[in-house]
mmCIF file of C-alpha atoms in Angstrom:
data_model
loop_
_atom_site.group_PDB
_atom_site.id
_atom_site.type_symbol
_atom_site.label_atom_id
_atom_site.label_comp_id
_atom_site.label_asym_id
_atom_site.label_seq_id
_atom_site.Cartn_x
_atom_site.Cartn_y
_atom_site.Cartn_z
ATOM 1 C CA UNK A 1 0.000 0.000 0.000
ATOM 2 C CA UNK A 2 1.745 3.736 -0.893
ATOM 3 C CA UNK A 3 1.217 5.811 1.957
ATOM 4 C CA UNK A 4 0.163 8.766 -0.927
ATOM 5 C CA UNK A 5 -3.171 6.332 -0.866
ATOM 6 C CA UNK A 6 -3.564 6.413 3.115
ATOM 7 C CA UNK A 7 -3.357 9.940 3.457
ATOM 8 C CA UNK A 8 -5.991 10.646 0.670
ATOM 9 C CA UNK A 9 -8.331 8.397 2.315
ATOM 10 C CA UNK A 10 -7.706 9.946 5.439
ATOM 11 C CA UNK A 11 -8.351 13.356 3.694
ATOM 12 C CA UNK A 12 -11.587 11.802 2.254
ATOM 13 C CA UNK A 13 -12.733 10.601 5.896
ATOM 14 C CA UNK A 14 -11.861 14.113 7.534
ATOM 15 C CA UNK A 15 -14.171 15.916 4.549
ATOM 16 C CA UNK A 16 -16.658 13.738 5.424
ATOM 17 C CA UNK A 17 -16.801 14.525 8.868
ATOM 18 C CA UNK A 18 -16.098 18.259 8.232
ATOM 19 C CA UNK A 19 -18.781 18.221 5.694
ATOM 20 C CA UNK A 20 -21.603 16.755 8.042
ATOM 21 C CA UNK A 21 -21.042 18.897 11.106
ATOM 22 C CA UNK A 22 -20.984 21.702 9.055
ATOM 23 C CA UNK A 23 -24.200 21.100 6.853
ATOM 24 C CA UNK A 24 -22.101 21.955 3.617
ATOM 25 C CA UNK A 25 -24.615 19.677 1.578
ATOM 26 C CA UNK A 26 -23.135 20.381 -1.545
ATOM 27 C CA UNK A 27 -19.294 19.510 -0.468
ATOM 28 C CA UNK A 28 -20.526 16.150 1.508
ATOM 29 C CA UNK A 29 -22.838 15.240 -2.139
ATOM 30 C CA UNK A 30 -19.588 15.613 -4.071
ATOM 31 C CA UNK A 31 -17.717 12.923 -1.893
ATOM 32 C CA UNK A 32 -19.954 10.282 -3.398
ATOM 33 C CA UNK A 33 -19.957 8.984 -7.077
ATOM 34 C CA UNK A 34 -22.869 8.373 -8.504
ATOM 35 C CA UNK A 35 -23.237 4.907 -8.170
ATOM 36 C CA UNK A 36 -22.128 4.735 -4.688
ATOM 37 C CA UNK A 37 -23.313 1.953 -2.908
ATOM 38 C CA UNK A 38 -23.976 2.889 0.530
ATOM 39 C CA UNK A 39 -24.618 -0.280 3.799
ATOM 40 C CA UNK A 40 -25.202 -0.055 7.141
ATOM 41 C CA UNK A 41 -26.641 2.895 7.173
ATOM 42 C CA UNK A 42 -30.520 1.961 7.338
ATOM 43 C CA UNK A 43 -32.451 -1.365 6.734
ATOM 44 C CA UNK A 44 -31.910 -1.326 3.456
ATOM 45 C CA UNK A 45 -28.700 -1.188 0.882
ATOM 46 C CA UNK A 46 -29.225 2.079 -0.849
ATOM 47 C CA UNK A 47 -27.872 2.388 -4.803
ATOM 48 C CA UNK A 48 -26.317 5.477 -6.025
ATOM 49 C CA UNK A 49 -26.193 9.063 -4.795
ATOM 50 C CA UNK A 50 -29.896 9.806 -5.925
ATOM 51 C CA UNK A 51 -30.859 7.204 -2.899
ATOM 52 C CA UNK A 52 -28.849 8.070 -0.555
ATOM 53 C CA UNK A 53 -28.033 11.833 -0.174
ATOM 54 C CA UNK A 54 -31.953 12.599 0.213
ATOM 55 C CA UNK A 55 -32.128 10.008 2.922
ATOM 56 C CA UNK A 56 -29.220 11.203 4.499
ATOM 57 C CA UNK A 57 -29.953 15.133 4.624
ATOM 58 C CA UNK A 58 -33.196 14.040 5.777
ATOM 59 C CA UNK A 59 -31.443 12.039 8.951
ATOM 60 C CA UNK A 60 -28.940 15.062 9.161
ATOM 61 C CA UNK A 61 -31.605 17.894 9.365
ATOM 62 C CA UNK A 62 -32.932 16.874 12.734
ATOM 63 C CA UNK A 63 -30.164 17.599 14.570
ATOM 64 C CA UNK A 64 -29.346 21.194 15.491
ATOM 65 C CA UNK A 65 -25.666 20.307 15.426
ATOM 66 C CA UNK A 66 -23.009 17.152 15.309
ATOM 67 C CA UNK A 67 -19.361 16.819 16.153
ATOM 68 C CA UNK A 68 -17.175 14.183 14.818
ATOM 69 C CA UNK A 69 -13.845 13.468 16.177
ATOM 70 C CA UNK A 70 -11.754 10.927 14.308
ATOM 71 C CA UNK A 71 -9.063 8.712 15.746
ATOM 72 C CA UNK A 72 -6.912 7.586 12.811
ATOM 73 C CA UNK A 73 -8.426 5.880 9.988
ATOM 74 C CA UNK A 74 -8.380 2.267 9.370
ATOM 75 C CA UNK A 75 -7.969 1.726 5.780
ATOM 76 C CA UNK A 76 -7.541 -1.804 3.248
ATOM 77 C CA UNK A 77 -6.628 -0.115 -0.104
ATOM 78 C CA UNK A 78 -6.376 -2.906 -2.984
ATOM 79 C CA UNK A 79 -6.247 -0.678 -6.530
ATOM 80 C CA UNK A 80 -8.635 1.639 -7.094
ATOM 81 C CA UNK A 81 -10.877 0.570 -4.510
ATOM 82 C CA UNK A 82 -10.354 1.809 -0.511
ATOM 83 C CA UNK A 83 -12.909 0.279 2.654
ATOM 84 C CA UNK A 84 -12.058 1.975 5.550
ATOM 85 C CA UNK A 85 -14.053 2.513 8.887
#
């Protein structure tokens, strides 16, 4: 694994969290592809970005404000492809 591919998906993971607890829909949107593929994150597997982000700013919206604080990111990079939690 090149550690140039850790720290982008560490960059990617601190966006994310920047994104939600600041309610910057449009940067958190663009962090997706379109045909993301997103688990665990209701009953249901939800397919592509037109699924997900509505169900997601709806969760988002009822709380006044978050705060995410991230330890360092686990990461299994094969390729293109990156699963991290």
């Amino acid at each position: 694994m090149d550690v140039a591919d850790r720290i982008a998906v560490q960059d990617v993971m601190l966006r994310y969290a920047a994104t939600v607890d600041e309610k910057d829909y449009a940067g958190y949107k663009a962090l997706f592809t379109e045909d993301v593929e997103v688990v665990g994150m209701g009953p249901n597997v939800m397919q592509g970005i037109e699924e997900y982000y509505p169900w997601w700013k709806d969760a988002l919206d009822k709380y006044d404000a978050t705060q995410h604080m991230l330890s360092p990111t686990y990461a299994e990079i094969s390729g293109d492809e990156a699963k991290t939690r």
